[in-house]
PDB file of C-alpha atoms in Angstrom:
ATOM      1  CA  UNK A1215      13.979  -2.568  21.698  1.00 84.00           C
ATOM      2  CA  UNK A1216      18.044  -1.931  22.722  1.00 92.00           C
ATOM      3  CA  UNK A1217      20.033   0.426  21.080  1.00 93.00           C
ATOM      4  CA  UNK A1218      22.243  -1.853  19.535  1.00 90.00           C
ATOM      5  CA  UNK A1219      19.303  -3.952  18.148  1.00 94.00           C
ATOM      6  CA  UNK A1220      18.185  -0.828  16.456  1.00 96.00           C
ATOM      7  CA  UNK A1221      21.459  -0.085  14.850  1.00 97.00           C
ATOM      8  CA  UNK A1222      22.101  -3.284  13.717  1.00 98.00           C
ATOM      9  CA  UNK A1223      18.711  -2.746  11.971  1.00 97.00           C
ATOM     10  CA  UNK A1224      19.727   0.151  10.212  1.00 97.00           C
ATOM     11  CA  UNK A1225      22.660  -1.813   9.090  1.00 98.00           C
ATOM     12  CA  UNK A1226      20.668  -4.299   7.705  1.00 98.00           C
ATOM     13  CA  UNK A1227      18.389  -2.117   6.437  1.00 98.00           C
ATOM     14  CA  UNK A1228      20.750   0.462   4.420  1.00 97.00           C
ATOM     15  CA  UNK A1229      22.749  -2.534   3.271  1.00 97.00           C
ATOM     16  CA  UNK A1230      19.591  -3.588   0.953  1.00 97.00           C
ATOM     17  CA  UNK A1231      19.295  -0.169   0.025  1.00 95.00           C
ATOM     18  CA  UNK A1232      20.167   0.123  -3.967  1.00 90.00           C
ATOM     19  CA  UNK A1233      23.218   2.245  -4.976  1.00 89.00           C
ATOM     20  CA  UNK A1234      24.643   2.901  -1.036  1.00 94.00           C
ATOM     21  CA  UNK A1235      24.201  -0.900  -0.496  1.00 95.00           C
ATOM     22  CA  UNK A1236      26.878  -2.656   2.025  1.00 95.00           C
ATOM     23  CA  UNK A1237      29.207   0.272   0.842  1.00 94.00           C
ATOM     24  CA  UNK A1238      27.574   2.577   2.759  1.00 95.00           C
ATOM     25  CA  UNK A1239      25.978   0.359   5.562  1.00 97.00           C
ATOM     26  CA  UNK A1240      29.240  -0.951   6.894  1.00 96.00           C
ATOM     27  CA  UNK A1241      30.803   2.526   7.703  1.00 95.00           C
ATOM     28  CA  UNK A1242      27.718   3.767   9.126  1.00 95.00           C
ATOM     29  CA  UNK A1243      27.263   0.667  11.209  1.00 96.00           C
ATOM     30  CA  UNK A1244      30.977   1.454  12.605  1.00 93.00           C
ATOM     31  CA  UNK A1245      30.563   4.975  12.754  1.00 91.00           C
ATOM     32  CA  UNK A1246      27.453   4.125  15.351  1.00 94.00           C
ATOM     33  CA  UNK A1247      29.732   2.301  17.509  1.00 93.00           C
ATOM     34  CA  UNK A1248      29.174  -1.597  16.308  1.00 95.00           C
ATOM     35  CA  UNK A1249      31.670  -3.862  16.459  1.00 95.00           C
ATOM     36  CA  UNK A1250      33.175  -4.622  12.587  1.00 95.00           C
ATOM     37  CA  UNK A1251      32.564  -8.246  12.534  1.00 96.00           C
ATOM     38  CA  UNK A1252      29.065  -7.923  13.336  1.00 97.00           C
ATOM     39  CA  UNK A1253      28.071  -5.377  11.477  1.00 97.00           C
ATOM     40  CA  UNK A1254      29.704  -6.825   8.421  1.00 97.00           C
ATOM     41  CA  UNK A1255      28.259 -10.248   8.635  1.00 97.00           C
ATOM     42  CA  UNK A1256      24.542  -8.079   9.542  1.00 98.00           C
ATOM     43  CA  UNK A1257      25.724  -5.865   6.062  1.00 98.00           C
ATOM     44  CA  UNK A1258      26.352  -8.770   4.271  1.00 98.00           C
ATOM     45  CA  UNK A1259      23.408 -10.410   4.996  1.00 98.00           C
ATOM     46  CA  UNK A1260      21.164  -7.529   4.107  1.00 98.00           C
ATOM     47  CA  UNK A1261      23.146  -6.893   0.485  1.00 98.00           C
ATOM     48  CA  UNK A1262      22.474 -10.463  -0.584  1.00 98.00           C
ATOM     49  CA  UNK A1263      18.715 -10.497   0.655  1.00 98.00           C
ATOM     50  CA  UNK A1264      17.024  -9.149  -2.427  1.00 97.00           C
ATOM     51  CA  UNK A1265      19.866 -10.818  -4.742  1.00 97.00           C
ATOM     52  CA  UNK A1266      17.445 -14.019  -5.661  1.00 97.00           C
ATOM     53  CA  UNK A1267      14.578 -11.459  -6.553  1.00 96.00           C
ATOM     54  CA  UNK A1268      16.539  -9.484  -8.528  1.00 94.00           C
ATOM     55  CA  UNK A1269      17.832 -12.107 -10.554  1.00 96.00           C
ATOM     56  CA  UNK A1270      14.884 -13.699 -11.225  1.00 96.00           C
ATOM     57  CA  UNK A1271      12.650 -10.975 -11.547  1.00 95.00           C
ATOM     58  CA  UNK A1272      14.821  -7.493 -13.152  1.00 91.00           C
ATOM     59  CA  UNK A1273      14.606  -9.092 -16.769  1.00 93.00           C
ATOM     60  CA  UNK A1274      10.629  -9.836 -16.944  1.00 95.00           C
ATOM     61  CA  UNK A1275      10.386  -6.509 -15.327  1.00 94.00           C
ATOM     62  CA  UNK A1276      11.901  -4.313 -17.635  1.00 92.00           C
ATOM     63  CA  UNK A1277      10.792  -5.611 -20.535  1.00 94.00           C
ATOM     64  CA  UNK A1278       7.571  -5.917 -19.218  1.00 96.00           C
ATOM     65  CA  UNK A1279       7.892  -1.777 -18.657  1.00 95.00           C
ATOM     66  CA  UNK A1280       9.563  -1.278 -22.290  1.00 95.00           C
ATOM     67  CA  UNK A1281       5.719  -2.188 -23.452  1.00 96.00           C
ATOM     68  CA  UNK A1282       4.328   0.564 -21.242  1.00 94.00           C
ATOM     69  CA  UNK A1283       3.042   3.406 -23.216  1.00 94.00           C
ATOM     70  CA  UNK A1284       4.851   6.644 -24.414  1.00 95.00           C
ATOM     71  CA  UNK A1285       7.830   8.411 -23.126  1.00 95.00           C
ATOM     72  CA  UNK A1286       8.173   6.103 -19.791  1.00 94.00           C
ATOM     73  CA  UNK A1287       7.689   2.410 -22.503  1.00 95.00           C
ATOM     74  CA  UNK A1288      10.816   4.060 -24.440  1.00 95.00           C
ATOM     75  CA  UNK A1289      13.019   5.320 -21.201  1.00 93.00           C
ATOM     76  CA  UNK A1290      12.564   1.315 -20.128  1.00 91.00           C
ATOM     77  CA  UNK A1291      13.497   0.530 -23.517  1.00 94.00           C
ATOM     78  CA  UNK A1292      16.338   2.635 -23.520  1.00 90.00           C
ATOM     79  CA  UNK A1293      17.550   1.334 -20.374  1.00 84.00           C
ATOM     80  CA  UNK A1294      17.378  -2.242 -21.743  1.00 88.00           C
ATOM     81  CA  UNK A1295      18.682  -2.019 -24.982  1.00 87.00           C
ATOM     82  CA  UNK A1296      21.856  -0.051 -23.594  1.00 81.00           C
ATOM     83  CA  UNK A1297      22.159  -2.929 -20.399  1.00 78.00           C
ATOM     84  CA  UNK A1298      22.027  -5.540 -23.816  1.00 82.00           C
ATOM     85  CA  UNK A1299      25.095  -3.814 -25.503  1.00 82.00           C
ATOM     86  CA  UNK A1300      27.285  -3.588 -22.297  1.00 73.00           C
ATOM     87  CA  UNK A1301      26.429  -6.471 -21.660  1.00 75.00           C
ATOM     88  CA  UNK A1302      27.716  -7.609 -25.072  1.00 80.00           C
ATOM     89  CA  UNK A1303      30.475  -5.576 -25.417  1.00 77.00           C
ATOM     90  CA  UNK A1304      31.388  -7.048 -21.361  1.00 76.00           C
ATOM     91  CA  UNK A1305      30.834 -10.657 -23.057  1.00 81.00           C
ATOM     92  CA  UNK A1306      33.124 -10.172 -25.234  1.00 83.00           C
ATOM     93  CA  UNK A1307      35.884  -9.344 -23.227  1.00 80.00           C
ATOM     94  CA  UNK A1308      35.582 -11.694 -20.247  1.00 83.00           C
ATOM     95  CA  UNK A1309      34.876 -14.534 -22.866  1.00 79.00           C
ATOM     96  CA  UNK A1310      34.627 -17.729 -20.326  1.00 82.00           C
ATOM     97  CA  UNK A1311      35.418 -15.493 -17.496  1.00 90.00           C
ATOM     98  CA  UNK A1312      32.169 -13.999 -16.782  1.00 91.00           C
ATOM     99  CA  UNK A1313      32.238 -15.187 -13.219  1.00 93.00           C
ATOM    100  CA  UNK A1314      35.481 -13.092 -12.313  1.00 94.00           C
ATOM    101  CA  UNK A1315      34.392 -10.003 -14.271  1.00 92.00           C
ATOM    102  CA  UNK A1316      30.853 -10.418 -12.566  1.00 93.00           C
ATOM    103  CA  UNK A1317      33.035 -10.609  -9.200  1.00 95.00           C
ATOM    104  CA  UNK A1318      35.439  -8.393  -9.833  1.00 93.00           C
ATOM    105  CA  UNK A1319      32.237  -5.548 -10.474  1.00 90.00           C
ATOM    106  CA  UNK A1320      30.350  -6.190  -7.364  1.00 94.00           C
ATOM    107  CA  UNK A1321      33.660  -6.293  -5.563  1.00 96.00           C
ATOM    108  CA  UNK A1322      35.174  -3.176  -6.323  1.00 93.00           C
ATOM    109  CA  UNK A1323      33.338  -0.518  -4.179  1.00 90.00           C
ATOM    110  CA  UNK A1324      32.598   2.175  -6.500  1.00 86.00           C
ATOM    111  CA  UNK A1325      29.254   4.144  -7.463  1.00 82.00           C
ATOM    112  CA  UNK A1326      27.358   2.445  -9.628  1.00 80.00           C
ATOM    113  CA  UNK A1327      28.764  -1.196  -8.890  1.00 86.00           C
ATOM    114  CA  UNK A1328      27.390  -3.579  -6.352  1.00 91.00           C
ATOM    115  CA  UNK A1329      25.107  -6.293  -5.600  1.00 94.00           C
ATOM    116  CA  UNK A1330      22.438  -4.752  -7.673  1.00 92.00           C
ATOM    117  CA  UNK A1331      23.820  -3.356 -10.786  1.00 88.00           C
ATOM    118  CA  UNK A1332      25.768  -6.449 -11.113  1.00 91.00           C
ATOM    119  CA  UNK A1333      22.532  -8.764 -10.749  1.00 92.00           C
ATOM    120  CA  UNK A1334      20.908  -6.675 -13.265  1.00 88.00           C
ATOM    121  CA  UNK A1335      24.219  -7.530 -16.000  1.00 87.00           C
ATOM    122  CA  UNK A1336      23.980 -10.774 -14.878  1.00 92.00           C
ATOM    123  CA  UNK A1337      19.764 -11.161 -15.919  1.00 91.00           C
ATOM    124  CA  UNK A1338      20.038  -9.135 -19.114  1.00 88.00           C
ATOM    125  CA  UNK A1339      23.307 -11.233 -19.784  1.00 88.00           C
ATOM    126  CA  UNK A1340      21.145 -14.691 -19.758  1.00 90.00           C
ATOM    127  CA  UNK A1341      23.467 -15.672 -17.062  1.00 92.00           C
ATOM    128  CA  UNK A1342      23.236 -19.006 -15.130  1.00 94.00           C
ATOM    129  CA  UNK A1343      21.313 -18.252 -11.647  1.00 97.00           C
ATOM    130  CA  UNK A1344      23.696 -20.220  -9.020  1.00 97.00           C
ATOM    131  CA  UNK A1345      27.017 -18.970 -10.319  1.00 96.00           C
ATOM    132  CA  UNK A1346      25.644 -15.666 -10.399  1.00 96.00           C
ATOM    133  CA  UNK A1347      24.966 -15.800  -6.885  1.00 98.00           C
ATOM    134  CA  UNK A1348      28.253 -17.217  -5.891  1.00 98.00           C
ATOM    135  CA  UNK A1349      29.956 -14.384  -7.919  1.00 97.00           C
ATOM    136  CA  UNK A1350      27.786 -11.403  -6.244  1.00 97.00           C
ATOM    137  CA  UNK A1351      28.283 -13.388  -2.747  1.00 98.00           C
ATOM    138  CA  UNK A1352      31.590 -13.030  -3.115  1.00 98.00           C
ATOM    139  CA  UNK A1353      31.881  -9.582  -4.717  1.00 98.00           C
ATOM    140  CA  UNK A1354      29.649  -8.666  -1.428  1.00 98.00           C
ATOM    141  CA  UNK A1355      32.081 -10.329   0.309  1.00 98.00           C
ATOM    142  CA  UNK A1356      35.235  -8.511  -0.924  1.00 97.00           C
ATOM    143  CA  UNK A1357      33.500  -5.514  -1.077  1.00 97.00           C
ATOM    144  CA  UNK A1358      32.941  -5.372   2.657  1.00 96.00           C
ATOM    145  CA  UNK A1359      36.193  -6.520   3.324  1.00 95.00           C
ATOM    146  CA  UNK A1360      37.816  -3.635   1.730  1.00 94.00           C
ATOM    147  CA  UNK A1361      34.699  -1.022   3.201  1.00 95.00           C
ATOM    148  CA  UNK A1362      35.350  -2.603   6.560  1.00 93.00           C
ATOM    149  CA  UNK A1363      39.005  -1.703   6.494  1.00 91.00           C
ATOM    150  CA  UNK A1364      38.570   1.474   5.531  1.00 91.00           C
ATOM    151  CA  UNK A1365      35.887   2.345   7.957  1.00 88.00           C
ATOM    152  CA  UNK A1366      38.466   0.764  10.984  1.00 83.00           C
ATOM    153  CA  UNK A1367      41.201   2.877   9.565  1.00 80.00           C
ATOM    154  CA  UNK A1368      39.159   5.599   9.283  1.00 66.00           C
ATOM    155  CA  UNK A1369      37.128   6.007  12.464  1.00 59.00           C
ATOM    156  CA  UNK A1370      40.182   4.426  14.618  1.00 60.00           C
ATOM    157  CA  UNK A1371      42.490   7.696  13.324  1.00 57.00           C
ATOM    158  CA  UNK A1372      39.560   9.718  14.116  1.00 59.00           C
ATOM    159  CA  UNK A1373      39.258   8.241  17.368  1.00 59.00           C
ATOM    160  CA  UNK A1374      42.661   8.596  18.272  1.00 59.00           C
ATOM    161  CA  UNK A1375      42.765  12.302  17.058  1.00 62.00           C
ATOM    162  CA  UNK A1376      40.286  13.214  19.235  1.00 63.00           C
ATOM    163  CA  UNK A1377      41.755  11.362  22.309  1.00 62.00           C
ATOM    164  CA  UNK A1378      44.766  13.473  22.001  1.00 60.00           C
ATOM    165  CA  UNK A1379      43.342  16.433  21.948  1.00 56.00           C
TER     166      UNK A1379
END
């Protein structure tokens, strides 16, 4: 298999990765040499991958695990009923704008945001399953934008700091 094949694997791989997500795969992807359009389509496409599953499948999940027995049945439960009151307490602010503050969440490259975390609002919110996919799509989207931009800026000063000296 190529080189670039492989890397472009990685890409896709790390980019379904939970927590480092496209975040993290786009740089890296750069930082190996790809090309930024590329390697953000390839990121992109690996971020939204497991989107569908998650949305369909995190809610039945974790409840399913809040009836598992002792200390691990209560962590789950734990983790659900606090995902139930941020989600209420993010209700209530957004109001009829759920679809932006869902966007603007995935979109906004932080730890702890992304593709994931904001599927997992969107299930324990009851939200719709298309426009949930539409707003992490384009959250992705955004996301890599701004990651792609950085990681140009970035490894293009690098690049021309070590070609001066």
């Amino acid at each position: 298999m190529p080189v670039w094949i492989r890397r472009y694997l990685w890409v896709f791989i790390i980019s379904m990765v939970p927590i480092v997500e496209l975040r993290g795969a786009v740089p890296i992807g750069v930082g190996m040499g790809l090309p930024l359009l590329p390697t953000y389509i390839i990121a992109v496409l690996g971020n939204m991958l497991p989107v569908p599953v998650i949305l369909l499948l995190a809610k039945p999940i974790l409840i399913w695990c809040t009836k598992l027995p002792g200390i691990l049945g209560r962590f789950f439960q734990w983790i659900y009923e606090k995902g139930v009151r941020a989600g209420e307490k993010l209700m209530a602010k957004a109001g009829n704008g759920m679809f932006w503050a869902l966007f603007l969440f995935v979109a906004i490259p932080l730890p702890g945001t992304g593709a994931w975390t904001g599927c997992l609002a969107a299930t324990l919110l009851d939200l719709k399953f298309w426009p949930s996919v539409l707003a992490v799509l384009c959250g992705v989207m955004t996301a890599g934008l701004i990651m792609g931009a950085a990681s140009a800026g970035l490894f293009g000063a690098l690049g021309m700091l070590f070609a001066a000296g």
